[in-house]
Short mmCIF file of C-alpha atoms in Angstrom, two decimals:
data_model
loop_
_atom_site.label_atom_id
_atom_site.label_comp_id
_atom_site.label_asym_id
_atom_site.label_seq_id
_atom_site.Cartn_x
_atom_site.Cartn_y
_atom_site.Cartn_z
CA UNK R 1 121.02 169.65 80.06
CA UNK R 2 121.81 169.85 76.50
CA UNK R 3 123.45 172.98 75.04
CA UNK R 4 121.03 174.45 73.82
CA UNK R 5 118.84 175.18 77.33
CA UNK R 6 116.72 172.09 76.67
CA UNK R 7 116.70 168.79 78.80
CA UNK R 8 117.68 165.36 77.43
CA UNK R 9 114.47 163.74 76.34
CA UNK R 10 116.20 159.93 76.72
CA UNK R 11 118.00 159.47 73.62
CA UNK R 12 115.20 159.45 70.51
CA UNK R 13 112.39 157.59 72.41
CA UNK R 14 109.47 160.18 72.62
CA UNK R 15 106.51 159.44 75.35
CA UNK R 16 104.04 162.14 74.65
CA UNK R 17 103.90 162.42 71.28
CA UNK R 18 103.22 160.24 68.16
CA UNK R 19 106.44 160.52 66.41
CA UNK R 20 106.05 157.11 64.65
CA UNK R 21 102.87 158.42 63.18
CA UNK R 22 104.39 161.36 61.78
CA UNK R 23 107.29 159.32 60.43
CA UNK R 24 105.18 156.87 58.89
CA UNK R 25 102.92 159.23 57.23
CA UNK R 26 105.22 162.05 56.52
CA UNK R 27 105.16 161.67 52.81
CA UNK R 28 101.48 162.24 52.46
CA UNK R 29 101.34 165.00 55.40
CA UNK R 30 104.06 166.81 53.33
CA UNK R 31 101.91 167.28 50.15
CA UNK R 32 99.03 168.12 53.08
CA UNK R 33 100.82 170.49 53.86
CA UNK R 34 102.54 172.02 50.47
CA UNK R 35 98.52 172.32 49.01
CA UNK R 36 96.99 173.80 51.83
CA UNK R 37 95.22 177.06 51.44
CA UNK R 38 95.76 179.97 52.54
CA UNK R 39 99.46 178.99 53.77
CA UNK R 40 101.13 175.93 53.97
CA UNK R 41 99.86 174.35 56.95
CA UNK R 42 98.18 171.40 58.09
CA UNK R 43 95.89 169.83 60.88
CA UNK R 44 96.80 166.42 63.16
CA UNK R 45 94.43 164.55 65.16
CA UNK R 46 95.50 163.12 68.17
CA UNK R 47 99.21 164.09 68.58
CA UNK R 48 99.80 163.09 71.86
CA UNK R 49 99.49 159.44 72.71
CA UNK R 50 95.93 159.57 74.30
CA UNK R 51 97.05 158.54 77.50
CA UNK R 52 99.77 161.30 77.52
CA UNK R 53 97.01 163.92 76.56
CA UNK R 54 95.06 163.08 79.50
CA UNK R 55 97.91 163.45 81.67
CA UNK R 56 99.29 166.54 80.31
CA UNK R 57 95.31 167.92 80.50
CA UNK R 58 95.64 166.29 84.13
CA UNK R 59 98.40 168.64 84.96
CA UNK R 60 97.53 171.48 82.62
CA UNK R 61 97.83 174.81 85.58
CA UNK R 62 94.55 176.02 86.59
CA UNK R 63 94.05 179.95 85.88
CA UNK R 64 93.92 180.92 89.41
CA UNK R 65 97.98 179.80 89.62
CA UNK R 66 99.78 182.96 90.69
CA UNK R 67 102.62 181.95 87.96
CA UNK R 68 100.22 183.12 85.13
CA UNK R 69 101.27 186.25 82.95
CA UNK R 70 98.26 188.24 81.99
CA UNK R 71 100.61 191.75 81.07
CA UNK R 72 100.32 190.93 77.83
CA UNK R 73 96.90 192.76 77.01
CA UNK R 74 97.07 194.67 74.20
CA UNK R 75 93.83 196.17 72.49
CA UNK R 76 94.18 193.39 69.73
CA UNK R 77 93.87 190.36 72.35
CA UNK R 78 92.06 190.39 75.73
CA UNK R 79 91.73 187.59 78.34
CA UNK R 80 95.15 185.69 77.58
CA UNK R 81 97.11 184.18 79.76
CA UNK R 82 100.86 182.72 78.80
CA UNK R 83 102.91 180.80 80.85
CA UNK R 84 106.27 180.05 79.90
CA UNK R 85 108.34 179.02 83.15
CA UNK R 86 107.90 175.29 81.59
CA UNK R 87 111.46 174.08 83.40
CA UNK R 88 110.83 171.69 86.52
CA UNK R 89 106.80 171.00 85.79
CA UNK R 90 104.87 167.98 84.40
CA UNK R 91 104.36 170.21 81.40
CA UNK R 92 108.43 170.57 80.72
CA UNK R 93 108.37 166.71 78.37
CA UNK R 94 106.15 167.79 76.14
CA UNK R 95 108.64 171.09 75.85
CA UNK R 96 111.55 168.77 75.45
CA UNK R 97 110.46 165.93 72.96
CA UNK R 98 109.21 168.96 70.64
CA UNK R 99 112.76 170.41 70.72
CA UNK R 100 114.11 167.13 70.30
CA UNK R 101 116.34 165.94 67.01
CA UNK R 102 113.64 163.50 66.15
CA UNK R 103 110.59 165.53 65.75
CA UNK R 104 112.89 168.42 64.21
CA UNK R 105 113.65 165.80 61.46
CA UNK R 106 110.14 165.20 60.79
CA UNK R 107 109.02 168.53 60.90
CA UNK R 108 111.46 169.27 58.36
CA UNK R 109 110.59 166.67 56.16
CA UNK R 110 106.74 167.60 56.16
CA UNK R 111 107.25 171.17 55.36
CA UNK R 112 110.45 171.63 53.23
CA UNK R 113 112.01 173.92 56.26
CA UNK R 114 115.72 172.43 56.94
CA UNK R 115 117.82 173.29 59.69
CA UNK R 116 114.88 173.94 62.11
CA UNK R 117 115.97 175.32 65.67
CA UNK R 118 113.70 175.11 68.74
CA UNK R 119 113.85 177.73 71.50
CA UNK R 120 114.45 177.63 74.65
CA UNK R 121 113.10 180.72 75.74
CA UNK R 122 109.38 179.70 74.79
CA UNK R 123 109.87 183.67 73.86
CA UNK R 124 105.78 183.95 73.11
CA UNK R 125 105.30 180.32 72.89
CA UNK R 126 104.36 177.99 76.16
CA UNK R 127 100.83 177.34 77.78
CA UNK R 128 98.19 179.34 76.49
CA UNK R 129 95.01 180.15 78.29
CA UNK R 130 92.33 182.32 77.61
CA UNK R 131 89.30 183.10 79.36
CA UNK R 132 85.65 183.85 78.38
CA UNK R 133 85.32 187.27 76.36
CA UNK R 134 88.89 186.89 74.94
CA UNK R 135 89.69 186.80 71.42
CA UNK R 136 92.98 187.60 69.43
CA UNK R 137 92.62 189.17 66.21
CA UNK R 138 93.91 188.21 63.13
CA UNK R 139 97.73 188.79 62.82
CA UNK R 140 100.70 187.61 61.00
CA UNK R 141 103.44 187.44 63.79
CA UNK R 142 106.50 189.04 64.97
CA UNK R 143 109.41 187.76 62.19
CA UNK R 144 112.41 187.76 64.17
CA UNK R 145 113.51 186.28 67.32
CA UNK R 146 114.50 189.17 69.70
CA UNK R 147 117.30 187.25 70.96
CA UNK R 148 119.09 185.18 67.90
CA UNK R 149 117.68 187.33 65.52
CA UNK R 150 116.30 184.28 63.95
CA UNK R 151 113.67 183.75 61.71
CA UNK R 152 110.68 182.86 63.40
CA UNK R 153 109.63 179.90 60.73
CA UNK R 154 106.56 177.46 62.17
CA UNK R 155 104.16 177.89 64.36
CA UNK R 156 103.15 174.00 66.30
CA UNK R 157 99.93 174.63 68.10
CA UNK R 158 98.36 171.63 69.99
CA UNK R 159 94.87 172.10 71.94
CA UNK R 160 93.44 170.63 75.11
CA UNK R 161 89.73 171.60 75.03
CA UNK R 162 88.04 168.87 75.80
CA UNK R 163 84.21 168.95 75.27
CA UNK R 164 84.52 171.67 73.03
CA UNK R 165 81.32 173.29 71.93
CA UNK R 166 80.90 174.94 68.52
CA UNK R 167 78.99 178.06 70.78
CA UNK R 168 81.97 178.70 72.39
CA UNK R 169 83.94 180.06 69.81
CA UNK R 170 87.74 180.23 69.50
CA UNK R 171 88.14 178.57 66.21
CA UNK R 172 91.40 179.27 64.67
CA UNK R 173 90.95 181.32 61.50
CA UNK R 174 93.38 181.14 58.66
CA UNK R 175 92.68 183.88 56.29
CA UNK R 176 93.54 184.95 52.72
CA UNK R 177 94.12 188.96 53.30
CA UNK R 178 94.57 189.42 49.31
CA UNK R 179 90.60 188.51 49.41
CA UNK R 180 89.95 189.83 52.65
CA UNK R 181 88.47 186.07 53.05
CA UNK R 182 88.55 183.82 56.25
CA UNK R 183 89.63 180.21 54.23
CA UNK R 184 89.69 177.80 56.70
CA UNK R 185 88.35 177.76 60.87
CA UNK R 186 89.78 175.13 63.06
CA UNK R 187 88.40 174.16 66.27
CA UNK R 188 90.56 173.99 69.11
CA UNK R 189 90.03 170.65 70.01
CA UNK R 190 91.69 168.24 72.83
CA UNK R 191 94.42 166.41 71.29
CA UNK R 192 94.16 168.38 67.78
CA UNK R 193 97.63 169.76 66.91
CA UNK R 194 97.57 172.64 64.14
CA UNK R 195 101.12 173.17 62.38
CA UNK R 196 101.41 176.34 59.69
CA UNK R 197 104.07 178.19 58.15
CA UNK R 198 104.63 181.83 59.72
CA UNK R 199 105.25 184.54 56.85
CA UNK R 200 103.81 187.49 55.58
CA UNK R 201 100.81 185.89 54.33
CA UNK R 202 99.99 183.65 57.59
CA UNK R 203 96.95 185.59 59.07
CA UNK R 204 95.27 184.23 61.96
CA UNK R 205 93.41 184.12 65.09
CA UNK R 206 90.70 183.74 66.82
CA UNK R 207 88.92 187.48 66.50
CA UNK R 208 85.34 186.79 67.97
CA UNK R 209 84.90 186.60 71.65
CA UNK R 210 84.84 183.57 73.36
CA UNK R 211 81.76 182.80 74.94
CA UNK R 212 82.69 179.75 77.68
CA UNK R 213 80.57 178.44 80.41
CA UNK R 214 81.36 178.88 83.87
CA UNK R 215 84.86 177.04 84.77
CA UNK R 216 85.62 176.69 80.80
CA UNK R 217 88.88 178.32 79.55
CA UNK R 218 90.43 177.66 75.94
CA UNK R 219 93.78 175.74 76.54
CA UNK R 220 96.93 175.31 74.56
CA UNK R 221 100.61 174.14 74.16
CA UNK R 222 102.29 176.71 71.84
CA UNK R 223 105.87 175.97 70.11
CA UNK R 224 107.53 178.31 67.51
CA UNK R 225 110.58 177.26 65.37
CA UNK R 226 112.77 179.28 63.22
CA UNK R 227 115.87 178.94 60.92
CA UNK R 228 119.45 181.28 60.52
CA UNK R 229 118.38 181.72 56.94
CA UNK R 230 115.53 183.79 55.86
CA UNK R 231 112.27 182.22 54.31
CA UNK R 232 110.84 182.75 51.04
CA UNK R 233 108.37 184.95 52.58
CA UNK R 234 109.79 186.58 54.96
CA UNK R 235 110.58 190.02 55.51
CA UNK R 236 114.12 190.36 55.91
CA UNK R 237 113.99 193.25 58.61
CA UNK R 238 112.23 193.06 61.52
CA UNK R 239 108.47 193.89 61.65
CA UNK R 240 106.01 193.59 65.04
CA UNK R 241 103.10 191.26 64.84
CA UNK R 242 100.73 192.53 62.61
CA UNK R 243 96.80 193.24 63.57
CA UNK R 244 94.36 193.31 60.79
CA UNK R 245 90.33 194.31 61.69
CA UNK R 246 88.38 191.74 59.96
CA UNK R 247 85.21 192.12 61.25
CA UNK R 248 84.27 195.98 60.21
CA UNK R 249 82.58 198.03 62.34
CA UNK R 250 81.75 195.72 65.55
CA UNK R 251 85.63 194.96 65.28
CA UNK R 252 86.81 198.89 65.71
CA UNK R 253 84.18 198.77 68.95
CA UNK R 254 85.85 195.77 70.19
CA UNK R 255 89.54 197.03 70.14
CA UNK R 256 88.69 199.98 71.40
CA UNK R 257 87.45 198.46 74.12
CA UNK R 258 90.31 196.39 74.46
CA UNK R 259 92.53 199.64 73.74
CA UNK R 260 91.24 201.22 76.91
CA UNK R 261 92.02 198.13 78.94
CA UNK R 262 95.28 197.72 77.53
CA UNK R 263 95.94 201.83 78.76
CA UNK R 264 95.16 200.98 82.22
CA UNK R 265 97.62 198.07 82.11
CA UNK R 266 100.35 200.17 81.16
CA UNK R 267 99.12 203.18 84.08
CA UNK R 268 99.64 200.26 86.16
CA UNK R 269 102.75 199.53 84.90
CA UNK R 270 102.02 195.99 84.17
CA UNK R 271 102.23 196.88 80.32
CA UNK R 272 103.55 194.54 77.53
CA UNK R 273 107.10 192.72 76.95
CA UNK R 274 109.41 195.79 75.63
CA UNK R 275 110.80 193.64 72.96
CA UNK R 276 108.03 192.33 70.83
CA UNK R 277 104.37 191.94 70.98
CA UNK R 278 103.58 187.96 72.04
CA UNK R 279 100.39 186.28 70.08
CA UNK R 280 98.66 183.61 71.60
CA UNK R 281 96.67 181.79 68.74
#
């Protein structure tokens, strides 16, 4: 166990994911990344090794697991699911080798961000699972960490929807909120990681419905990284995620909905994490 919480992934050899890739193409991925509109972000095709994909899809947790966490409905998100006791599963390598020294390099080379810290809390980040019906408006998230007080600074999303259809929704929108514009959607498909800068400006989601056939759920690996020192644009006090209604009318129906869900939650007392509001993108 290292200090920081995480397990020793075997010195710098990585299994799961491509990490010679990235290395060899990090020069080019970096100016992918610098010119990409609407943020600084930038889209990888097959991640994982495709062998390790399939395994990791293998042992992905069906829904019906009682170690799910479904409290976390709030009338911007419905139908999420976040699991993030990661320690002691075949999901916990792919945990490791992102918190490992290696990829951290990498990453930092590719976006510019130095001194890039993993957590080992998974505080919001994890598996990701959403069911038919649920949606996540667009957001910028929460900016600090509630337990370093760090600065939340990426945002390493990697999918395993395989057989994706283009009816079921749950493409990841980026949007420009100074045009009120939705720049880029990205579908969430198996072995397709999406890496993006978190700031002020990094709105996203996925605010439509999903509309999934029978068995079908929208699946995902989630990993945040942040830094001691503050970003260029970040807020340097602490600010909750951030909802925005981009879909007019039929979007103030929808959370409203949601809103009345989410009260019945917290009657239950089954309500949301006290300390910050947890996105699932």
């Amino acid at each position: 166990m290292r200090s920081d919480g995480f397990l020793e992934t075997g010195g710098s050899l990585m299994a799961l994911i491509d990490i010679e890739r990235l290395e060899r193409e990090a020069e080019s991925l970096a100016q992918t990344f610098a010119s990409a509109h609407p943020f600084p972000h930038m889209v990888v095709e097959q991640f994982l090794h495709p062998e390790a994909a399939e395994r990791l899809l293998q042992s992905y947790p069906a829904i019906e697991e009682t170690t799910w966490d479904n409290s976390t409905t709030y009338k911007h998100q419905k139908g999420k699911f976040v699991k993030q006791s990661i320690q002691g599963t075949p999901m916990a390598p792919f945990f490791e080798e992102t918190a490992s020294p290696r990829l951290l390099d990498v990453l930092s080379r590719i976006t510019g961000i130095q001194q890039l810290e993993p957590d080992p809390e998974l505080f919001g980040a994890g598996l990701h699972q959403s069911l038919s019906g649920g949606f996540l408006d667009v957001h910028v998230d929460f900016n600090l960490h509630p337990t370093t007080q760090h600065y939340r600074r990426l945002n390493l999303l990697v999918y395993m929807n395989k057989e994706w259809q283009e009816s079921y929704g749950g493409y990841l929108e980026l949007w420009d909120m100074d045009k009120r514009q939705c720049v880029k959607s990205i579908a969430p498909l198996f072995n397709r990681a999406v890496l993006f800068e978190t700031s002020e400006i990094s709105y996203h989601g996925h605010p439509h419905p999903l509309r999934l056939s029978h068995g079908v759920t929208r699946k995902s690996l989630s990993v945040y990284y942040y830094t001691v020192e503050k970003g260029e644009r970040i807020s340097p006090t602490f600010h909750n995620t951030r909802f925005q209604n981009t879909q007019g009318l039929a979007g103030a129906v929808k959370v409203a909905k949601s809103s009345v869900i989410a009260g019945l939650e917290r009657l239950r007392g089954t309500g949301r994490d006290s300390r910050k509001e947890r996105s699932a993108p």
